[in-house]
């Protein structure tokens, strides 16, 4: 029995990331992978150095092949069931970093269908408006329009369907049920949906057949999808997609990941200064009950949610992060000070983000959309090779 649970739709309890490695059967990023990263990226990426992206499937193969002149493309995504919080953009920012370093294409899937089927009380209009809003948030992070393809599942289903049915007929109901924990109450859309999330792991080969691999950066909750996608890839004549898995930016409250269903646990990209201030001042820290005790005993940054925000996003400098850690432990910095500084960093980040988002026009968005970038007839012709 585990006292935590991680599925693509829910994360419960205090996640033991090392145990998750053996439960999911993935590999920890080791010296060999770090060495390959140094060669490919010229450094160990920020998120890997901090242990935030920490496990993988076949990342070593992808990087080694890249060094041998065989390129890979990237695939990541977002489920538009609400406003985006800071946690959601971590895998997306990491993907952007990789895209810029290796100069490759990115397929960005926005799963309007998944969220419509999973959240049975949400309307199509709500999903559509979050789809548009979330795409604008993602694009505000600054993606190369020539190399980035945004897929909205509902809008682009005709581009995906032939791939999806080739996937679907190779996956049994009992496999999906066991992998995702579906029950007799699960609607049949969710059962088929698995094959839609698999499609961008193969679509890139139709955009350019020079690609040898597909690499998927995502938090580790999405791994069950990749396990099944990998199982059937070779049967369809494609390489198995590879993954690099991240941890969750924690909730501002004592445990768990940030959650859209509990707004006070998360910092949203759309939050104003007042909300940021309120949520951070109210956040769970590793501090002592009083300033006097804090000075005497020191705090515990390892369990502190405020410290986690510095570590994940808001302190780029490793040395300064370490100093903050030490100062907390020795009681030379108090929680109030740490919180105030975080409030101003988060507000500055969000203000810039919101300005960038505001500046994105409808035609800017359209320029990224799959149907404006790929010729439908040519794709359908190419799909004839699918068995
Ligand atoms: P979604 O919208 O739940 O999450 C979007 C991305 O954010 C990751 N994530 C987090 N990362 C850090 N901290 C958190 N607290 C946190 N919460 C979520 C997710 O792992 C994901 O990478 N079904 C997917 C959409 C999707 C997708 C993909 C995601 C389709 N294809 C390919 C990644 C890669 C979903 O609903 O993601």
Tab-separated table of C-alpha atoms and ligand atoms in Angstrom:
chain	number	residue	atom	x	y	z
A	1	UNK	CA	0.000	0.000	0.000
A	2	UNK	CA	1.181	3.524	-0.762
A	3	UNK	CA	-0.001	6.527	1.199
A	4	UNK	CA	0.019	8.671	-1.930
A	5	UNK	CA	-1.544	8.320	-5.354
A	6	UNK	CA	-0.499	9.813	-8.686
A	7	UNK	CA	-2.755	9.555	-11.743
A	8	UNK	CA	-3.038	11.950	-14.717
A	9	UNK	CA	-6.195	13.392	-13.127
A	10	UNK	CA	-5.446	13.394	-9.431
A	11	UNK	CA	-2.480	13.556	-7.082
A	12	UNK	CA	-3.156	12.677	-3.441
A	13	UNK	CA	-0.907	12.704	-0.386
A	14	UNK	CA	2.809	13.352	-0.008
A	15	UNK	CA	4.436	12.006	-3.167
A	16	UNK	CA	7.502	9.817	-2.640
A	17	UNK	CA	9.253	10.474	-5.948
A	18	UNK	CA	11.837	7.753	-5.522
A	19	UNK	CA	9.153	5.164	-4.901
A	20	UNK	CA	7.291	6.434	-7.926
A	21	UNK	CA	10.327	5.520	-10.020
A	22	UNK	CA	9.901	1.863	-9.119
A	23	UNK	CA	6.086	1.928	-9.179
A	24	UNK	CA	6.068	3.407	-12.705
A	25	UNK	CA	9.167	1.478	-13.833
A	26	UNK	CA	11.051	4.551	-15.046
A	27	UNK	CA	14.730	5.430	-14.588
A	28	UNK	CA	16.367	8.032	-12.400
A	29	UNK	CA	18.524	10.563	-14.235
A	30	UNK	CA	22.037	9.262	-13.550
A	31	UNK	CA	25.613	10.331	-14.268
A	32	UNK	CA	25.489	8.908	-17.781
A	33	UNK	CA	22.445	11.015	-18.689
A	34	UNK	CA	23.934	14.086	-17.012
A	35	UNK	CA	27.046	13.634	-19.091
A	36	UNK	CA	25.018	13.427	-22.296
A	37	UNK	CA	23.113	16.560	-21.244
A	38	UNK	CA	26.365	18.443	-20.773
A	39	UNK	CA	27.311	17.479	-24.322
A	40	UNK	CA	23.930	18.321	-25.886
A	41	UNK	CA	22.972	21.447	-23.921
A	42	UNK	CA	26.428	22.684	-22.960
A	43	UNK	CA	25.335	22.546	-19.297
A	44	UNK	CA	23.064	20.676	-16.917
A	45	UNK	CA	19.695	22.420	-17.370
A	46	UNK	CA	18.356	24.435	-14.428
A	47	UNK	CA	15.445	22.085	-13.726
A	48	UNK	CA	17.686	19.020	-13.766
A	49	UNK	CA	20.365	20.622	-11.581
A	50	UNK	CA	17.701	21.353	-8.999
A	51	UNK	CA	16.349	17.790	-9.130
A	52	UNK	CA	12.968	19.035	-10.417
A	53	UNK	CA	13.147	16.955	-13.611
A	54	UNK	CA	14.514	13.756	-12.234
A	55	UNK	CA	13.507	10.616	-14.124
A	56	UNK	CA	13.098	9.427	-17.702
A	57	UNK	CA	12.458	6.732	-20.264
A	58	UNK	CA	15.156	6.313	-22.934
A	59	UNK	CA	16.394	9.883	-22.638
A	60	UNK	CA	19.942	8.537	-22.969
A	61	UNK	CA	19.077	6.977	-26.337
A	62	UNK	CA	17.570	10.246	-27.625
A	63	UNK	CA	20.533	12.346	-26.529
A	64	UNK	CA	23.125	9.887	-27.813
A	65	UNK	CA	21.394	9.675	-31.195
A	66	UNK	CA	21.206	13.460	-31.310
A	67	UNK	CA	24.972	13.630	-30.795
A	68	UNK	CA	25.294	11.175	-33.687
A	69	UNK	CA	23.355	13.534	-35.946
A	70	UNK	CA	19.869	12.003	-35.562
A	71	UNK	CA	17.411	14.720	-34.483
A	72	UNK	CA	14.356	14.443	-32.252
A	73	UNK	CA	11.204	16.511	-31.975
A	74	UNK	CA	9.365	17.622	-28.837
A	75	UNK	CA	5.837	17.051	-27.642
A	76	UNK	CA	4.121	18.464	-24.567
A	77	UNK	CA	0.643	19.632	-23.582
A	78	UNK	CA	-2.001	21.111	-21.371
A	79	UNK	CA	-5.543	20.120	-20.392
A	80	UNK	CA	-7.726	23.276	-20.467
A	81	UNK	CA	-10.020	22.700	-17.489
A	82	UNK	CA	-9.399	26.035	-15.796
A	83	UNK	CA	-6.951	28.914	-15.533
A	84	UNK	CA	-3.296	27.871	-15.582
A	85	UNK	CA	-1.182	27.985	-12.444
A	86	UNK	CA	2.561	28.344	-12.074
A	87	UNK	CA	3.053	24.566	-11.851
A	88	UNK	CA	1.586	23.990	-15.310
A	89	UNK	CA	4.168	26.167	-17.011
A	90	UNK	CA	7.197	24.378	-15.563
A	91	UNK	CA	7.236	21.487	-18.085
A	92	UNK	CA	6.327	23.970	-20.817
A	93	UNK	CA	9.234	26.281	-19.944
A	94	UNK	CA	11.594	23.323	-19.808
A	95	UNK	CA	10.357	22.223	-23.226
A	96	UNK	CA	11.026	25.717	-24.572
A	97	UNK	CA	14.564	25.565	-23.201
A	98	UNK	CA	15.194	22.239	-24.973
A	99	UNK	CA	13.590	23.490	-28.196
A	100	UNK	CA	15.901	26.505	-28.282
A	101	UNK	CA	19.002	24.493	-27.422
A	102	UNK	CA	18.530	21.840	-30.101
A	103	UNK	CA	16.513	23.927	-32.591
A	104	UNK	CA	13.692	21.494	-33.238
A	105	UNK	CA	9.922	21.445	-33.693
A	106	UNK	CA	7.403	21.210	-30.857
A	107	UNK	CA	3.893	19.787	-30.919
A	108	UNK	CA	1.809	21.345	-28.157
A	109	UNK	CA	-1.432	19.483	-27.527
A	110	UNK	CA	-4.318	21.235	-25.772
A	111	UNK	CA	-6.729	18.511	-24.763
A	112	UNK	CA	-10.129	20.171	-24.957
A	113	UNK	CA	-11.720	16.737	-25.548
A	114	UNK	CA	-10.105	15.159	-22.467
A	115	UNK	CA	-11.284	17.900	-20.148
A	116	UNK	CA	-14.783	17.961	-21.610
A	117	UNK	CA	-15.129	14.227	-21.028
A	118	UNK	CA	-13.445	14.129	-17.621
A	119	UNK	CA	-15.258	17.098	-16.043
A	120	UNK	CA	-18.799	15.967	-16.669
A	121	UNK	CA	-20.364	19.177	-15.337
A	122	UNK	CA	-18.359	21.558	-17.519
A	123	UNK	CA	-19.947	22.920	-20.681
A	124	UNK	CA	-18.383	23.001	-24.149
A	125	UNK	CA	-18.359	26.809	-23.964
A	126	UNK	CA	-16.361	26.766	-20.729
A	127	UNK	CA	-13.835	24.354	-22.204
A	128	UNK	CA	-13.555	26.427	-25.368
A	129	UNK	CA	-12.912	29.599	-23.434
A	130	UNK	CA	-10.229	27.920	-21.271
A	131	UNK	CA	-8.707	26.442	-24.427
A	132	UNK	CA	-8.263	29.908	-25.941
A	133	UNK	CA	-7.138	31.415	-22.647
A	134	UNK	CA	-4.611	28.652	-21.904
A	135	UNK	CA	-3.140	28.784	-25.416
A	136	UNK	CA	-2.569	32.515	-24.964
A	137	UNK	CA	-0.869	31.863	-21.613
A	138	UNK	CA	1.410	29.294	-23.209
A	139	UNK	CA	2.266	31.483	-26.185
A	140	UNK	CA	2.999	34.402	-23.823
A	141	UNK	CA	6.032	32.365	-22.729
A	142	UNK	CA	7.437	33.041	-26.219
A	143	UNK	CA	7.595	30.178	-28.723
A	144	UNK	CA	9.114	30.182	-32.204
A	145	UNK	CA	6.076	30.351	-34.481
A	146	UNK	CA	7.900	28.609	-37.344
A	147	UNK	CA	8.690	25.572	-35.216
A	148	UNK	CA	5.716	25.303	-32.849
A	149	UNK	CA	2.443	23.562	-33.733
A	150	UNK	CA	-0.515	24.022	-31.401
A	151	UNK	CA	-3.082	21.230	-31.518
A	152	UNK	CA	-6.561	21.822	-30.101
A	153	UNK	CA	-7.985	18.294	-30.052
A	154	UNK	CA	-11.602	19.268	-30.741
A	155	UNK	CA	-10.720	21.674	-33.536
A	156	UNK	CA	-8.071	19.432	-35.100
A	157	UNK	CA	-9.587	16.003	-34.682
A	158	UNK	CA	-9.502	15.380	-38.450
A	159	UNK	CA	-5.702	15.715	-38.322
A	160	UNK	CA	-5.472	13.191	-35.495
A	161	UNK	CA	-8.197	10.668	-36.099
A	162	UNK	CA	-6.451	8.262	-38.445
A	163	UNK	CA	-3.504	7.995	-36.087
A	164	UNK	CA	-5.811	7.668	-33.083
A	165	UNK	CA	-7.762	4.727	-34.491
A	166	UNK	CA	-4.549	2.918	-35.405
A	167	UNK	CA	-3.503	3.316	-31.768
A	168	UNK	CA	-6.947	2.473	-30.388
A	169	UNK	CA	-7.299	-0.889	-32.066
A	170	UNK	CA	-4.051	-2.073	-30.486
A	171	UNK	CA	-4.972	-1.248	-26.890
A	172	UNK	CA	-7.454	-3.388	-25.013
A	173	UNK	CA	-10.103	-2.239	-22.591
A	174	UNK	CA	-8.599	-4.282	-19.778
A	175	UNK	CA	-5.195	-2.616	-20.261
A	176	UNK	CA	-6.710	0.879	-20.135
A	177	UNK	CA	-8.840	-0.046	-17.137
A	178	UNK	CA	-5.868	-1.420	-15.219
A	179	UNK	CA	-3.526	1.426	-16.177
A	180	UNK	CA	-5.846	4.303	-15.352
A	181	UNK	CA	-8.020	2.690	-12.693
A	182	UNK	CA	-11.217	3.153	-14.720
A	183	UNK	CA	-14.433	1.692	-13.322
A	184	UNK	CA	-17.881	0.806	-14.640
A	185	UNK	CA	-18.856	4.462	-14.130
A	186	UNK	CA	-16.149	5.835	-16.419
A	187	UNK	CA	-17.613	7.255	-19.621
A	188	UNK	CA	-16.492	5.614	-22.858
A	189	UNK	CA	-14.916	8.853	-24.093
A	190	UNK	CA	-12.213	8.580	-21.437
A	191	UNK	CA	-11.452	5.045	-22.560
A	192	UNK	CA	-10.829	6.158	-26.150
A	193	UNK	CA	-9.117	9.386	-25.103
A	194	UNK	CA	-5.879	7.528	-24.378
A	195	UNK	CA	-5.383	7.094	-28.133
A	196	UNK	CA	-5.758	10.852	-28.738
A	197	UNK	CA	-3.023	11.733	-26.257
A	198	UNK	CA	-0.799	9.196	-28.016
A	199	UNK	CA	-1.116	10.784	-31.497
A	200	UNK	CA	1.356	13.694	-31.211
A	201	UNK	CA	3.983	11.127	-30.156
A	202	UNK	CA	3.849	9.977	-33.826
A	203	UNK	CA	2.521	12.969	-35.769
A	204	UNK	CA	5.966	14.628	-35.852
A	205	UNK	CA	7.273	11.897	-38.181
A	206	UNK	CA	4.683	13.004	-40.746
A	207	UNK	CA	5.776	16.623	-40.453
A	208	UNK	CA	9.385	15.717	-41.177
A	209	UNK	CA	10.672	12.200	-41.623
A	210	UNK	CA	14.198	13.212	-40.569
A	211	UNK	CA	13.196	12.772	-36.925
A	212	UNK	CA	14.523	9.697	-35.189
A	213	UNK	CA	12.739	10.207	-31.858
A	214	UNK	CA	10.012	12.067	-30.021
A	215	UNK	CA	10.845	13.438	-26.555
A	216	UNK	CA	8.064	14.352	-24.120
A	217	UNK	CA	8.759	16.625	-21.166
A	218	UNK	CA	5.888	16.520	-18.613
A	219	UNK	CA	5.345	16.070	-14.896
A	220	UNK	CA	5.370	12.412	-13.892
A	221	UNK	CA	1.562	12.215	-13.546
A	222	UNK	CA	1.282	11.819	-17.336
A	223	UNK	CA	3.493	8.717	-17.422
A	224	UNK	CA	0.679	6.126	-17.642
A	225	UNK	CA	-0.180	7.537	-21.088
A	226	UNK	CA	3.401	7.115	-22.255
A	227	UNK	CA	3.657	3.565	-20.949
A	228	UNK	CA	0.784	2.478	-23.200
A	229	UNK	CA	1.944	4.621	-26.116
A	230	UNK	CA	5.367	2.996	-25.927
A	231	UNK	CA	3.804	-0.467	-25.793
A	232	UNK	CA	2.146	-0.072	-29.183
A	233	UNK	CA	4.634	2.234	-30.972
A	234	UNK	CA	6.669	-0.477	-32.665
A	235	UNK	CA	3.531	-2.320	-33.734
A	236	UNK	CA	2.602	0.805	-35.674
A	237	UNK	CA	6.083	1.102	-37.168
A	238	UNK	CA	7.234	4.073	-35.023
A	239	UNK	CA	10.003	4.478	-32.449
A	240	UNK	CA	8.887	4.431	-28.807
A	241	UNK	CA	8.464	8.003	-27.535
A	242	UNK	CA	10.891	8.996	-24.771
A	243	UNK	CA	10.145	11.015	-21.674
A	244	UNK	CA	11.716	13.280	-19.125
A	245	UNK	CA	9.609	13.501	-15.967
A	246	UNK	CA	9.226	16.389	-13.554
A	247	UNK	CA	8.092	16.722	-9.960
A	248	UNK	CA	5.125	18.877	-8.927
A	249	UNK	CA	5.408	22.441	-7.790
A	250	UNK	CA	3.882	21.946	-4.342
A	251	UNK	CA	0.674	23.394	-2.999
A	252	UNK	CA	0.978	26.546	-0.876
A	253	UNK	CA	-0.676	24.543	1.881
A	254	UNK	CA	0.972	21.744	3.828
A	255	UNK	CA	0.951	18.889	1.290
A	256	UNK	CA	0.034	17.831	-2.212
A	257	UNK	CA	0.443	19.579	-5.566
A	258	UNK	CA	-1.177	22.857	-6.561
A	259	UNK	CA	-4.744	22.194	-7.505
A	260	UNK	CA	-7.186	24.064	-9.706
A	261	UNK	CA	-10.066	22.733	-7.639
A	262	UNK	CA	-8.620	24.415	-4.499
A	263	UNK	CA	-7.768	27.974	-5.625
A	264	UNK	CA	-6.012	28.997	-2.392
A	265	UNK	CA	-3.390	26.278	-2.896
A	266	UNK	CA	-2.188	27.679	-6.214
A	267	UNK	CA	-0.796	30.858	-7.749
A	268	UNK	CA	-2.515	31.464	-11.086
A	269	UNK	CA	-0.994	33.243	-14.039
A	270	UNK	CA	-4.018	35.541	-13.916
A	271	UNK	CA	-3.744	36.413	-10.195
A	272	UNK	CA	-3.519	40.085	-9.266
A	273	UNK	CA	-1.124	41.508	-6.687
A	274	UNK	CA	-3.696	41.320	-3.915
A	275	UNK	CA	-4.334	37.610	-4.453
A	276	UNK	CA	-0.616	36.826	-4.667
A	277	UNK	CA	0.010	38.674	-1.420
A	278	UNK	CA	-2.863	37.003	0.396
A	279	UNK	CA	-1.932	33.486	-0.718
A	280	UNK	CA	1.780	33.821	0.016
A	281	UNK	CA	1.254	35.432	3.415
A	282	UNK	CA	-1.017	32.524	4.228
A	283	UNK	CA	1.343	29.829	2.876
A	284	UNK	CA	2.695	26.911	4.873
A	285	UNK	CA	6.362	27.371	5.812
A	286	UNK	CA	9.024	25.395	7.630
A	287	UNK	CA	9.315	28.156	10.222
A	288	UNK	CA	8.959	28.078	13.998
A	289	UNK	CA	5.923	29.371	15.871
A	290	UNK	CA	7.599	32.634	16.941
A	291	UNK	CA	10.417	34.862	15.672
A	292	UNK	CA	12.332	34.188	18.905
A	293	UNK	CA	12.171	30.407	18.387
A	294	UNK	CA	13.064	30.807	14.730
A	295	UNK	CA	16.232	32.721	15.658
A	296	UNK	CA	17.144	30.088	18.251
A	297	UNK	CA	16.249	26.894	16.393
A	298	UNK	CA	16.181	27.882	12.703
A	299	UNK	CA	13.603	26.776	10.149
A	300	UNK	CA	13.197	23.792	7.868
A	301	UNK	CA	13.440	24.775	4.183
A	302	UNK	CA	12.981	21.158	3.101
A	303	UNK	CA	9.296	21.238	3.992
A	304	UNK	CA	8.699	24.926	3.271
A	305	UNK	CA	6.395	25.785	0.372
A	306	UNK	CA	7.790	29.321	0.117
A	307	UNK	CA	11.311	27.942	-0.284
A	308	UNK	CA	9.995	25.546	-2.951
A	309	UNK	CA	8.833	28.498	-5.062
A	310	UNK	CA	12.318	29.991	-4.957
A	311	UNK	CA	13.793	26.642	-5.885
A	312	UNK	CA	11.401	25.857	-8.756
A	313	UNK	CA	11.133	29.277	-10.391
A	314	UNK	CA	12.025	32.418	-8.508
A	315	UNK	CA	15.730	32.085	-7.683
A	316	UNK	CA	17.823	31.390	-10.745
A	317	UNK	CA	21.144	31.721	-8.981
A	318	UNK	CA	22.211	28.420	-7.351
A	319	UNK	CA	24.524	30.183	-4.931
A	320	UNK	CA	21.838	32.571	-3.722
A	321	UNK	CA	19.404	29.697	-3.315
A	322	UNK	CA	21.909	27.850	-1.156
A	323	UNK	CA	22.482	30.992	0.928
A	324	UNK	CA	18.745	31.305	1.512
A	325	UNK	CA	18.655	27.646	2.574
A	326	UNK	CA	21.481	28.112	5.056
A	327	UNK	CA	20.070	31.372	6.420
A	328	UNK	CA	16.732	29.673	7.033
A	329	UNK	CA	18.335	26.736	8.814
A	330	UNK	CA	20.432	28.974	11.032
A	331	UNK	CA	17.521	31.270	11.885
A	332	UNK	CA	19.123	34.386	10.382
A	333	UNK	CA	16.195	34.911	8.031
A	334	UNK	CA	12.566	34.918	9.184
A	335	UNK	CA	9.543	33.660	7.258
A	336	UNK	CA	8.059	37.150	6.939
A	337	UNK	CA	11.129	38.388	5.082
A	338	UNK	CA	11.218	35.366	2.760
A	339	UNK	CA	7.517	35.774	1.998
A	340	UNK	CA	7.764	39.509	1.249
A	341	UNK	CA	10.596	38.944	-1.191
A	342	UNK	CA	8.710	36.129	-2.891
A	343	UNK	CA	5.604	38.323	-3.194
A	344	UNK	CA	7.551	40.981	-5.063
A	345	UNK	CA	9.242	38.436	-7.361
A	346	UNK	CA	5.975	36.678	-8.186
A	347	UNK	CA	4.196	39.991	-8.814
A	348	UNK	CA	6.956	41.178	-11.160
A	349	UNK	CA	6.867	37.873	-13.059
A	350	UNK	CA	3.076	37.876	-13.367
A	351	UNK	CA	2.888	41.489	-14.412
A	352	UNK	CA	5.268	40.853	-17.295
A	353	UNK	CA	3.473	37.638	-18.189
A	354	UNK	CA	0.074	39.322	-18.219
A	355	UNK	CA	1.413	42.121	-20.437
A	356	UNK	CA	2.859	39.586	-22.877
A	357	UNK	CA	-0.437	37.707	-22.937
A	358	UNK	CA	-2.405	40.925	-23.505
A	359	UNK	CA	-0.252	41.728	-26.528
A	360	UNK	CA	-1.077	38.440	-28.286
A	361	UNK	CA	-3.659	38.951	-31.022
A	362	UNK	CA	-6.034	36.413	-32.502
A	363	UNK	CA	-3.981	36.277	-35.661
A	364	UNK	CA	-0.827	35.644	-33.606
A	365	UNK	CA	-2.575	32.595	-32.121
A	366	UNK	CA	-3.805	31.417	-35.517
A	367	UNK	CA	-0.253	31.391	-36.852
A	368	UNK	CA	0.576	28.541	-34.417
A	369	UNK	CA	-2.506	26.428	-35.059
A	370	UNK	CA	-1.919	23.025	-36.673
A	371	UNK	CA	-4.490	23.507	-39.444
A	372	UNK	CA	-2.752	26.705	-40.555
A	373	UNK	CA	0.620	24.987	-40.724
A	374	UNK	CA	0.024	21.509	-42.131
A	375	UNK	CA	-1.557	20.663	-45.469
A	376	UNK	CA	-4.484	18.399	-44.662
A	377	UNK	CA	-4.610	16.522	-47.990
A	378	UNK	CA	-0.888	15.717	-47.869
A	379	UNK	CA	-1.166	14.453	-44.311
A	380	UNK	CA	-4.138	12.245	-45.133
A	381	UNK	CA	-2.233	10.812	-48.098
A	382	UNK	CA	0.757	10.073	-45.867
A	383	UNK	CA	-1.529	8.362	-43.344
A	384	UNK	CA	-2.184	5.665	-45.954
A	385	UNK	CA	0.996	3.946	-44.779
A	386	UNK	CA	-0.585	3.346	-41.365
A	387	UNK	CA	-1.493	-0.201	-40.692
B	1	LIG	P1	-2.342	19.253	-17.264
B	1	LIG	O1	-3.083	20.404	-17.846
B	1	LIG	O2	-2.911	18.588	-16.072
B	1	LIG	O3	-0.886	19.713	-16.913
B	1	LIG	C1	-0.060	20.413	-17.848
B	1	LIG	C2	1.399	20.049	-17.584
B	1	LIG	O4	1.771	20.442	-16.258
B	1	LIG	C3	2.176	19.327	-15.487
B	1	LIG	N1	1.745	19.634	-14.119
B	1	LIG	C4	2.587	20.150	-13.192
B	1	LIG	N2	3.902	20.405	-13.244
B	1	LIG	C5	4.495	20.908	-12.140
B	1	LIG	N3	3.812	21.176	-11.001
B	1	LIG	C6	2.486	20.939	-10.892
B	1	LIG	N4	1.850	21.220	-9.755
B	1	LIG	C7	1.807	20.404	-12.034
B	1	LIG	N5	0.524	20.024	-12.304
B	1	LIG	C8	0.508	19.581	-13.582
B	1	LIG	C9	1.548	18.123	-16.168
B	1	LIG	O5	2.250	16.943	-15.938
B	1	LIG	C10	1.661	18.532	-17.632
B	1	LIG	O6	2.971	18.328	-18.096
B	1	LIG	N6	-3.454	15.308	-20.223
B	1	LIG	C11	-2.566	16.465	-20.070
B	1	LIG	C12	-2.433	17.278	-21.348
B	1	LIG	C13	-1.426	16.675	-22.299
B	1	LIG	C14	-0.023	16.579	-22.084
B	1	LIG	C15	0.494	15.964	-23.244
B	1	LIG	C16	0.810	16.974	-21.026
B	1	LIG	C17	-1.676	16.130	-23.516
B	1	LIG	N7	-0.530	15.706	-24.096
B	1	LIG	C18	1.886	15.749	-23.374
B	1	LIG	C19	2.171	16.759	-21.154
B	1	LIG	C20	2.703	16.138	-22.317
B	1	LIG	C21	-3.060	17.377	-18.946
B	1	LIG	O7	-4.228	17.413	-18.634
B	1	LIG	O8	-2.073	18.183	-18.404
